[in-house]
mmCIF file of C-alpha atoms and ligand atoms in Angstrom:
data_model
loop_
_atom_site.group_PDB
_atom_site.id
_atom_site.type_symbol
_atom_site.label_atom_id
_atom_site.label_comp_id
_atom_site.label_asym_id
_atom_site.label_seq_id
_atom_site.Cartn_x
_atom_site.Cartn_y
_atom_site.Cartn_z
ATOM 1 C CA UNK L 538 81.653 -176.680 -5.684
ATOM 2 C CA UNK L 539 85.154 -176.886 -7.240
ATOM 3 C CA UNK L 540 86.439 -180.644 -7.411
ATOM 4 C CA UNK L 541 89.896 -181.834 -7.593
ATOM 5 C CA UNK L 542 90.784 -182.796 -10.977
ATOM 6 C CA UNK L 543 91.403 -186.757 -11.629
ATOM 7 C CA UNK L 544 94.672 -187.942 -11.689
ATOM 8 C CA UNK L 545 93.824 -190.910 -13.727
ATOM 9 C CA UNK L 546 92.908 -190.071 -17.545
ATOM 10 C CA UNK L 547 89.378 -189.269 -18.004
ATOM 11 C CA UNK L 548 87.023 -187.769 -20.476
ATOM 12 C CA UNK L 549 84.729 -184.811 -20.104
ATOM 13 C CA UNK L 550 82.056 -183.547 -23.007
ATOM 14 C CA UNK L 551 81.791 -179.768 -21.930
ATOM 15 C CA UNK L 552 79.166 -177.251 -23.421
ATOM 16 C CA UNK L 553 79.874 -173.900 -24.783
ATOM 17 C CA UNK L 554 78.007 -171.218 -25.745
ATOM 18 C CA UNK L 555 75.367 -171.191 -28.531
ATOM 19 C CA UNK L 556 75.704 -167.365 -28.653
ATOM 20 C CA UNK L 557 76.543 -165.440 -25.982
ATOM 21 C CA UNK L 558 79.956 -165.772 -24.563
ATOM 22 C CA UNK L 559 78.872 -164.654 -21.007
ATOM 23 C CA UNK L 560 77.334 -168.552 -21.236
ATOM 24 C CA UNK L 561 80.671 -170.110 -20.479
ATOM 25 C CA UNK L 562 80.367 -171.762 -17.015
ATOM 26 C CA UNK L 563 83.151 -170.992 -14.411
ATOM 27 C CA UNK L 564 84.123 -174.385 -14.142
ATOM 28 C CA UNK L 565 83.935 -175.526 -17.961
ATOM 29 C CA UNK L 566 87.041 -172.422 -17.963
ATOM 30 C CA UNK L 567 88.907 -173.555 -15.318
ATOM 31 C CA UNK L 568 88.440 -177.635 -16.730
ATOM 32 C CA UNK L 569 89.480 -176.265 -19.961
ATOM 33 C CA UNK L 570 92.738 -174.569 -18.561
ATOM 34 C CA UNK L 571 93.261 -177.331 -16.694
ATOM 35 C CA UNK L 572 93.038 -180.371 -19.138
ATOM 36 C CA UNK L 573 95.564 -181.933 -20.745
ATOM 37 C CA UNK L 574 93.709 -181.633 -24.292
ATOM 38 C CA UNK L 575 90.697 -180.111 -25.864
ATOM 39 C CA UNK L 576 89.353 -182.631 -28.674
ATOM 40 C CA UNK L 577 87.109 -179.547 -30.423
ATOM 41 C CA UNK L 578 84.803 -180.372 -33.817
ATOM 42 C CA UNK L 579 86.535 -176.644 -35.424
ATOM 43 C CA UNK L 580 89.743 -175.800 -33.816
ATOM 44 C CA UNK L 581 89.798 -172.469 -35.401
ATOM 45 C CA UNK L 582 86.628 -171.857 -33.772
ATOM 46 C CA UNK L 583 87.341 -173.007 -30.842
ATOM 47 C CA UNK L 584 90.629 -171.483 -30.404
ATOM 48 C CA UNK L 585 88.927 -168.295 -30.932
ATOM 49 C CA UNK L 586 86.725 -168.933 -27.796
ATOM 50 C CA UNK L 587 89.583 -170.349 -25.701
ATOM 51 C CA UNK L 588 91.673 -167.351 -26.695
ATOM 52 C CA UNK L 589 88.928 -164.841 -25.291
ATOM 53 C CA UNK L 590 88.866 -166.875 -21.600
ATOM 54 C CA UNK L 591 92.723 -167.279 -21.935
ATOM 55 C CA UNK L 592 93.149 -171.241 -21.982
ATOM 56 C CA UNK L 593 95.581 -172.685 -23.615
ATOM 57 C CA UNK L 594 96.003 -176.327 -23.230
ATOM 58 C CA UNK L 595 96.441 -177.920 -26.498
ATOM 59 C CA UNK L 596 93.702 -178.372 -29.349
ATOM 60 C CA UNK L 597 93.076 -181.141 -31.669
ATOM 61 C CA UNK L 598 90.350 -181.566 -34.134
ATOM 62 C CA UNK L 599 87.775 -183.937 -33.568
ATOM 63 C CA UNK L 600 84.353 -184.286 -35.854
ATOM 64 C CA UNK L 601 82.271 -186.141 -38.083
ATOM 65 C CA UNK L 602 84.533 -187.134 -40.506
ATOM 66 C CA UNK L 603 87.466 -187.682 -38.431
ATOM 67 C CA UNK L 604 85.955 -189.897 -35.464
ATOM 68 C CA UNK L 605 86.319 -193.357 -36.538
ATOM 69 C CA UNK L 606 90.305 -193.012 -36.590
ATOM 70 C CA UNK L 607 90.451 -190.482 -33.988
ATOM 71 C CA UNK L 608 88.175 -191.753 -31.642
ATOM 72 C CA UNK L 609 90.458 -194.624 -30.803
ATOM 73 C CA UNK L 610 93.589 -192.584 -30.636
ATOM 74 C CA UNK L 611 92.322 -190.206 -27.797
ATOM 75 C CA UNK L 612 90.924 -193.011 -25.988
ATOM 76 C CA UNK L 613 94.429 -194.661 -26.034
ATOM 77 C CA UNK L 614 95.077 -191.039 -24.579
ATOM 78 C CA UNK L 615 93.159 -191.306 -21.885
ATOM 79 C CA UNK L 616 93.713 -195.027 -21.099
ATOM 80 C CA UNK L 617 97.683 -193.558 -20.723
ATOM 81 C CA UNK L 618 96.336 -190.311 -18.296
ATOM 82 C CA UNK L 619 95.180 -187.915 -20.370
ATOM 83 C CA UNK L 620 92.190 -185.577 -19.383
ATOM 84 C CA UNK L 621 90.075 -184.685 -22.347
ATOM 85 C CA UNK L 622 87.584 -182.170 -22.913
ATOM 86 C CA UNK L 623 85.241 -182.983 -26.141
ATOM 87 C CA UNK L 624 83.869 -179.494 -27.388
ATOM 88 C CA UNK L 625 81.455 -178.603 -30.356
ATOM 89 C CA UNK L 626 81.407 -175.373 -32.531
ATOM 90 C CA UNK L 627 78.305 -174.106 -29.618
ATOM 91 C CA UNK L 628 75.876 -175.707 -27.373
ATOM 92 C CA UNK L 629 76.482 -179.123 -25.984
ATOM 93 C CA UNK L 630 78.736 -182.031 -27.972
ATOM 94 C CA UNK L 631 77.098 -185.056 -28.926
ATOM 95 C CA UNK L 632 73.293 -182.824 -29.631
ATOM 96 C CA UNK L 633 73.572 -182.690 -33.177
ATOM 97 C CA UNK L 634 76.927 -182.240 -33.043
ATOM 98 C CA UNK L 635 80.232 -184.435 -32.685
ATOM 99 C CA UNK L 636 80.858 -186.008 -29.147
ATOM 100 C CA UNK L 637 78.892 -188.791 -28.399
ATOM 101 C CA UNK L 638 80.622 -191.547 -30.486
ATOM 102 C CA UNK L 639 83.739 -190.344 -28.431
ATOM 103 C CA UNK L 640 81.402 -190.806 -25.165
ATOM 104 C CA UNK L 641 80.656 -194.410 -26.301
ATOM 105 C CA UNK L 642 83.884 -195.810 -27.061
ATOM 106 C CA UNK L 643 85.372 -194.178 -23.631
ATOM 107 C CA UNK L 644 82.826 -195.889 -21.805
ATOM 108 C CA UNK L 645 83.111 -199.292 -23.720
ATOM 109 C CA UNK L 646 87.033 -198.635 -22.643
ATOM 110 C CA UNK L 647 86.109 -198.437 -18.904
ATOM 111 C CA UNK L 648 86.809 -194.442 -18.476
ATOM 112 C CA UNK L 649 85.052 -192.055 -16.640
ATOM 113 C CA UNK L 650 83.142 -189.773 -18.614
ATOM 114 C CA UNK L 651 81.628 -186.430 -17.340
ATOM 115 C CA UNK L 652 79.285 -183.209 -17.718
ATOM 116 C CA UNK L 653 80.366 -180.018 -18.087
ATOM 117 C CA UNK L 654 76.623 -178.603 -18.666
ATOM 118 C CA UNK L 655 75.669 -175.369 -19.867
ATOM 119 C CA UNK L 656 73.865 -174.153 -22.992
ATOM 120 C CA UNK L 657 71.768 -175.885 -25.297
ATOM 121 C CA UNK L 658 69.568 -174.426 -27.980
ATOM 122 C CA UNK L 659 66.799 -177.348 -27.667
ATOM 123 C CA UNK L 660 66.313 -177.005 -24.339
ATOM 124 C CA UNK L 661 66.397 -173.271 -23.762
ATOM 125 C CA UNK L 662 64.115 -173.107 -26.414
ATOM 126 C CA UNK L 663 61.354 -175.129 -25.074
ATOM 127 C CA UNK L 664 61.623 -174.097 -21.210
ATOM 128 C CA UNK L 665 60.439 -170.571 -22.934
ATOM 129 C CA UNK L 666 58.173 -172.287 -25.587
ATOM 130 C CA UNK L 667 55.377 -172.026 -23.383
ATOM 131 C CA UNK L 668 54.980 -175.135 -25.120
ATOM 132 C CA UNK L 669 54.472 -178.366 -22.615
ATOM 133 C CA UNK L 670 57.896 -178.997 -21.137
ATOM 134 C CA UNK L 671 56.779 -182.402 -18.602
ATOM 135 C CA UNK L 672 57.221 -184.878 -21.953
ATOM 136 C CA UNK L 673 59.163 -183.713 -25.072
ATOM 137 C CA UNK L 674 60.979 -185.708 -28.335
ATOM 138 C CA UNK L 675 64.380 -184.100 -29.439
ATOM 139 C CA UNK L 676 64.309 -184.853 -33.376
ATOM 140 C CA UNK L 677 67.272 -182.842 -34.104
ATOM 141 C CA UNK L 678 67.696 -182.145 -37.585
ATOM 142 C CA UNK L 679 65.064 -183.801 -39.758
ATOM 143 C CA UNK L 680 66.411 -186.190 -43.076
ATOM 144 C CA UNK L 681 66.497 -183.384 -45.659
ATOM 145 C CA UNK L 682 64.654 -185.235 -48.104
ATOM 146 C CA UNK L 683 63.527 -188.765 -49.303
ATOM 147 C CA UNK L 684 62.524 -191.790 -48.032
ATOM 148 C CA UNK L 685 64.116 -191.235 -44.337
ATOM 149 C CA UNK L 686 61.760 -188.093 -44.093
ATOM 150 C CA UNK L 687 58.852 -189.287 -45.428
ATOM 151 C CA UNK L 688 59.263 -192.310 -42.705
ATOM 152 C CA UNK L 689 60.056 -189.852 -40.010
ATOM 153 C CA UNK L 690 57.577 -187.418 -40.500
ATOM 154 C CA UNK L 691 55.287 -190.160 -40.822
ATOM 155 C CA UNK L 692 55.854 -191.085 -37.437
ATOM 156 C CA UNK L 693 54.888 -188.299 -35.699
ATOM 157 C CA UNK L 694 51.309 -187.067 -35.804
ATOM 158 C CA UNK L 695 49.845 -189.161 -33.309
ATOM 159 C CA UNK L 696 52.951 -188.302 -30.582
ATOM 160 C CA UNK L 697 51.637 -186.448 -27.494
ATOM 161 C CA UNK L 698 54.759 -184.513 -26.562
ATOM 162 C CA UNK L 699 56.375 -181.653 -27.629
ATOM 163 C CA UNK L 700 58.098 -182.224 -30.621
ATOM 164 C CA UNK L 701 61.620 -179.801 -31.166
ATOM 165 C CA UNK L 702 63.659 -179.745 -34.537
ATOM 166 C CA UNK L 703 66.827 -177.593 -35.539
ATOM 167 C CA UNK L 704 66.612 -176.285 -39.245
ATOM 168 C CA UNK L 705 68.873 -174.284 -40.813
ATOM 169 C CA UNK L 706 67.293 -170.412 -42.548
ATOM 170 C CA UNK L 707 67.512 -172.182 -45.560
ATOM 171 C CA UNK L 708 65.639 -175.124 -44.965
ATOM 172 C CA UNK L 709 63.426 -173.445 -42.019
ATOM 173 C CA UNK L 710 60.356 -172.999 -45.182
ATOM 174 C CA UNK L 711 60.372 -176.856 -46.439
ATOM 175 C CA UNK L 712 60.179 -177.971 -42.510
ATOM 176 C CA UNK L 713 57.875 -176.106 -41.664
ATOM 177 C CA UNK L 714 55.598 -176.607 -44.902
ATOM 178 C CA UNK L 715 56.178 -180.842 -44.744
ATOM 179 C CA UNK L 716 55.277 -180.640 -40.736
ATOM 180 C CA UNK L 717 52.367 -178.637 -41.332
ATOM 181 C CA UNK L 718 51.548 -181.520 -43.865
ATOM 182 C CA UNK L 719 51.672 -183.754 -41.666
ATOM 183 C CA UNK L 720 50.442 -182.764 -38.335
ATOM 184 C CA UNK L 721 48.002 -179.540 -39.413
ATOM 185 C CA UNK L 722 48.033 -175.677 -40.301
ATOM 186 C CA UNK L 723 46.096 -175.609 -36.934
ATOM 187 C CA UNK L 724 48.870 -177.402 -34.560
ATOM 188 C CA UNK L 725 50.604 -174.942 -32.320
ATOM 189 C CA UNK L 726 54.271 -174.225 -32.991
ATOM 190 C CA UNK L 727 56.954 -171.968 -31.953
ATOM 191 C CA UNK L 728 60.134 -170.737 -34.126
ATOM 192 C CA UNK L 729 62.670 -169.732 -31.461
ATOM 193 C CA UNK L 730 65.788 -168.103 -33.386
ATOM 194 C CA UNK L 731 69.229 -166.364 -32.871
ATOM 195 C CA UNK L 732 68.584 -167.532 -28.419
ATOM 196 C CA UNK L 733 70.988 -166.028 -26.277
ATOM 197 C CA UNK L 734 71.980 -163.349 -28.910
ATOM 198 C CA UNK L 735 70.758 -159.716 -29.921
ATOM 199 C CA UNK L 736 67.696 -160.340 -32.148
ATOM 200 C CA UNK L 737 66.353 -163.717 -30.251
ATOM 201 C CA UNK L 738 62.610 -163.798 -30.901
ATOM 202 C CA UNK L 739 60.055 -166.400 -29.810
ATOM 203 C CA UNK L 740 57.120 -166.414 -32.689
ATOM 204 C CA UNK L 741 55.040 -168.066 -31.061
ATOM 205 C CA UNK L 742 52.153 -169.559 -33.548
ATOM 206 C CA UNK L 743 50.797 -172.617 -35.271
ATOM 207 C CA UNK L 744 52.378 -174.291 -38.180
ATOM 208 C CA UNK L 745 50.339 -172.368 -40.701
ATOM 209 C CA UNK L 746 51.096 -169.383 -39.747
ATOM 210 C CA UNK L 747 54.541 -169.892 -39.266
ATOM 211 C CA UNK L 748 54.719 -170.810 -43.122
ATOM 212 C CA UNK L 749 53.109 -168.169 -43.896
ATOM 213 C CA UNK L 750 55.158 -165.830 -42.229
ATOM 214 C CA UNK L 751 58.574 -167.193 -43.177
ATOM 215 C CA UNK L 752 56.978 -167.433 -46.745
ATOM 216 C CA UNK L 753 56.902 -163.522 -46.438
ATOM 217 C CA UNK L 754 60.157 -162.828 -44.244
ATOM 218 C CA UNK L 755 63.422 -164.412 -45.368
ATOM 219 C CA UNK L 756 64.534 -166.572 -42.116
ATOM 220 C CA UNK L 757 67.733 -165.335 -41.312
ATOM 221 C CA UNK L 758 69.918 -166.685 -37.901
ATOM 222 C CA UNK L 759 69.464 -169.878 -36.157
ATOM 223 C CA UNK L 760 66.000 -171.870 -35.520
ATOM 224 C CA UNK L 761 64.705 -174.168 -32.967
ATOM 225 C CA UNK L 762 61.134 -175.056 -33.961
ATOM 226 C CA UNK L 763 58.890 -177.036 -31.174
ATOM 227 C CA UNK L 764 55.506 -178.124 -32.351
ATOM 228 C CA UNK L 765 52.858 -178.780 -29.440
ATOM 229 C CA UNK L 766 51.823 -182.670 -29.285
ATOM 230 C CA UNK L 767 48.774 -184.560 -30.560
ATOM 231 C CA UNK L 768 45.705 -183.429 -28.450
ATOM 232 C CA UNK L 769 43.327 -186.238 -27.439
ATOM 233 C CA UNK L 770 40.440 -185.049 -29.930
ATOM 234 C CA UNK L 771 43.101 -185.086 -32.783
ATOM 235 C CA UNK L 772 44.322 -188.096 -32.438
ATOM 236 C CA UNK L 773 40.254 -189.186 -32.548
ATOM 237 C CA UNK L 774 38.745 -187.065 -35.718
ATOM 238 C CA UNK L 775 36.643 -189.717 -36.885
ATOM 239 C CA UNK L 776 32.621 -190.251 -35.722
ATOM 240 C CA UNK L 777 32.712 -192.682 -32.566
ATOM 241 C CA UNK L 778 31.393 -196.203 -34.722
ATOM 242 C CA UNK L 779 28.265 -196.575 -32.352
ATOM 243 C CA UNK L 780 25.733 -193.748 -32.674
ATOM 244 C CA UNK L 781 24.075 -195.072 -29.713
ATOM 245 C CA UNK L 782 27.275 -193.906 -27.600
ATOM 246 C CA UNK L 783 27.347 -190.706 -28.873
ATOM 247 C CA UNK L 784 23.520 -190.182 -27.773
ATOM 248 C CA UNK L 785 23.870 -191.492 -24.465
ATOM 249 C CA UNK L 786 27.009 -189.364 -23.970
ATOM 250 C CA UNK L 787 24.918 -186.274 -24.313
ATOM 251 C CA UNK L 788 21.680 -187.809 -22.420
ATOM 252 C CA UNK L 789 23.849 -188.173 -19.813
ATOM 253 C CA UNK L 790 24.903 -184.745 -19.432
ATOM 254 C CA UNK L 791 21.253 -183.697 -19.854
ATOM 255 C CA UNK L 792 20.418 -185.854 -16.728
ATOM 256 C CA UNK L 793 23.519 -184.326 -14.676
ATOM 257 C CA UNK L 794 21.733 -180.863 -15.657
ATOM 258 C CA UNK L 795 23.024 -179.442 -18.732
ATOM 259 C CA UNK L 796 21.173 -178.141 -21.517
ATOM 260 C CA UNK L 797 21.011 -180.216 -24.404
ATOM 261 C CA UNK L 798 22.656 -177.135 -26.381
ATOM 262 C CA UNK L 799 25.826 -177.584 -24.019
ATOM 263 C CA UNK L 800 25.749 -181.383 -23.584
ATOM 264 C CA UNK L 801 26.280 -181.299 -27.683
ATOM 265 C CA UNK L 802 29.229 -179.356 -27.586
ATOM 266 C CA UNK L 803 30.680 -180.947 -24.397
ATOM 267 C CA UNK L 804 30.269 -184.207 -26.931
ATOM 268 C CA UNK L 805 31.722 -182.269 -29.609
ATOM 269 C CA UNK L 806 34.474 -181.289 -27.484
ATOM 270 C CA UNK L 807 35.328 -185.005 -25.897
ATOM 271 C CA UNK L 808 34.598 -186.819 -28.820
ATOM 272 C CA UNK L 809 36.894 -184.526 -31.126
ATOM 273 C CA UNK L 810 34.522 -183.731 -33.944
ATOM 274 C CA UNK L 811 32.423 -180.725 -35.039
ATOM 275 C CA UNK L 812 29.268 -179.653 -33.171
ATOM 276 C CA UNK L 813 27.047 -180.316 -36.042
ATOM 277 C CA UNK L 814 28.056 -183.877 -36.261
ATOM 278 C CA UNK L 815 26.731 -183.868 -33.076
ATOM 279 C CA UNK L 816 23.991 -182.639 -33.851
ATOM 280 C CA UNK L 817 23.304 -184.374 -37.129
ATOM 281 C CA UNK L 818 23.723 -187.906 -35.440
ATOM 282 C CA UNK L 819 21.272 -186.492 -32.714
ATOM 283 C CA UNK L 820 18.753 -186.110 -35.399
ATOM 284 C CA UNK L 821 18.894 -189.758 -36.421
ATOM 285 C CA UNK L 822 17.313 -190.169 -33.140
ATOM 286 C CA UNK L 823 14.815 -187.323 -32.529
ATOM 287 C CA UNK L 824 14.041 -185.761 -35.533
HETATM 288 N N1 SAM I 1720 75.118 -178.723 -29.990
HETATM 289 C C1 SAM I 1720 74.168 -177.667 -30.173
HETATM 290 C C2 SAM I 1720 73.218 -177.611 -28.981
HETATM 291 O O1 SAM I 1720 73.520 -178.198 -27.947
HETATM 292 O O2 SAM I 1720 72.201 -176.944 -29.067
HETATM 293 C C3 SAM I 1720 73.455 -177.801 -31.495
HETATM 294 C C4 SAM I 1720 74.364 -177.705 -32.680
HETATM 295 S S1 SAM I 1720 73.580 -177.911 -34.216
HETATM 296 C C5 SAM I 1720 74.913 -178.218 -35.278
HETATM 297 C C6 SAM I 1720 73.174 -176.272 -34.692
HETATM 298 C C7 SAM I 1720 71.678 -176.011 -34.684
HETATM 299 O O3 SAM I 1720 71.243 -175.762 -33.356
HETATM 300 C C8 SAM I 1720 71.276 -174.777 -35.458
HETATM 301 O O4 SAM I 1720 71.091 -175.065 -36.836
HETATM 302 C C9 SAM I 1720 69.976 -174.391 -34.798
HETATM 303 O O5 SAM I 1720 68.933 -175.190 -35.253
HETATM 304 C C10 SAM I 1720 70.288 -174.735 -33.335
HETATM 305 N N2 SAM I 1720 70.875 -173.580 -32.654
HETATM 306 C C11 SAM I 1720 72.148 -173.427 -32.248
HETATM 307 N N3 SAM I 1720 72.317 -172.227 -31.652
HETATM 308 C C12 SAM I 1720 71.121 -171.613 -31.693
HETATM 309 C C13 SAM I 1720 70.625 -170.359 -31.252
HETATM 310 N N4 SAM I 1720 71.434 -169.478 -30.667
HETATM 311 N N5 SAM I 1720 69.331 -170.054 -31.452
HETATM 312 C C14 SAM I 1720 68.500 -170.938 -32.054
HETATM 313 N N6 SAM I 1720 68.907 -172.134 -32.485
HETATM 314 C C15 SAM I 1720 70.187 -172.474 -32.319
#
């Protein structure tokens, strides 16, 4: 549905493509032409993009280092009738990239801010993760190194959602290595790279084996990695403190039926922990 563009100044955050141009939505182009500005984080980028869907309303730069005097001036902008369209170098503004500072001080102004959607790497990454998509943390990139990371990282091996991270090729092998660290060689992972362009892969895998891959094959491209939550018997590993429980757990099962073979693994299973501590605390009881 096309809408009539606002008279009064306003601010959208529109996304662009993260790769393939054919991404561009038909009415991020025509809001693009239309506006009175583009605020863009590289304008030489940017004007390459603009150039290829033939819009040319005005570009100034807007980014990380810029922000905290520029901010202000294209909200005075906008307060005087502007429309604005915040851009990034691909994908949406403001995810990992330059935009949402400029959301926050045109709301705290009082001016409407607005969506252009379209692509993101994070989240076309996990819809085809095969990962679970109902409950997911976006980390973004992780503190490179130090205290930060240590912190972070510590943080997130009990979480139950999916977990998703950008990382650079470079950096893709230390990631990897320090979440494997933390949350297990075992855990289930998934490097998505280069989405939306020629070579996108999904390698889908656990952390180990991820390592050990990258280890082998330079990472070249761009990298989403998603790491599959905590699992109940993870976040449990340790011997339930009462034997007694653990006995009665698998009497129980005997009574509903099932072997006592089966009733020691269903234990195992619930309870997190290997069969033949199952087993061993079973002894304690029936030797
Ligand atoms: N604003 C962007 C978004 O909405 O996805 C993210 C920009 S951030 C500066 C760049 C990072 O996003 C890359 O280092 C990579 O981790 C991820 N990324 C961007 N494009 C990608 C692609 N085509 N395939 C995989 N990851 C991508």
């Amino acid at each position: 549905m096309s809408e009539k563009i606002n008279t009064v100044g306003m601010l959208y955050l529109s996304a662009t493509p993260i790769g393939n141009l054919e991404d561009m939505t038909l009415r991020a182009i025509r809001i693009l032409g239309e506006a009175d500005l583009i605020a863009a984080e590289d304008t030489r980028h940017s004007r390459k993009l603009l150039a290829h869907f033939d819009i040319h309303t005005p570009l100034t730069s807007y980014h990380e280092h810029n922000k905290l005097e520029k901010g202000p001036e294209l909200v005075e902008k906008m307060l005087n009738g502007a429309i604005i369209v915040c851009i990034s170098d691909a994908g949406l503004p403001g995810i990992s990239d330059p935009g949402a500072h400029l959301a926050m001080l045109a709301v705290e102004a009082g001016i409407k801010v607005s969506p252009l959607p379209g692509a993101n790497a994070a989240l076309s990454a996990l819809i085809c993760s095969g990962l679970d998509t109902t409950a997911f943390s976006f980390y973004g990139f992780l503190p490179k190194t130090g205290k930060k990371r240590r912190e972070l990282l510590a943080t997130l091996s009990d979480r139950a959602e999916t977990l998703i991270f950008y990382e650079s090729p470079h950096h893709l092998l230390g990631t990897l290595r320090d979440l494997s660290e933390t949350l297990g060689d075992n855990r289930k992972a998934v490097a998505a790279r280069e989405l939306t362009k020629k070579f996108e892969e999904f390698h889908r895998s656990s952390l180990g084996e991820l390592m050990g891959f990258y280890a082998e094959n330079e990472p070249k491209g761009e990298f989403v990695i998603l790491v599959e939550g905590c699992t109940r018997s993870e976040a449990q590993p340790q011997l339930p403190e009462e034997p007694l429980h653990l006995r009665e757990m698998v009497e129980q099962l005997e009574k509903s039926g099932m072997g006592r073979k089966d009733a020691m693994r269903e234990v195992a299973k619930k309870l997190g922990i290997s069969r033949r501590d199952v087993y061993q605390e079973m002894l304690k009881f029936n030797p």
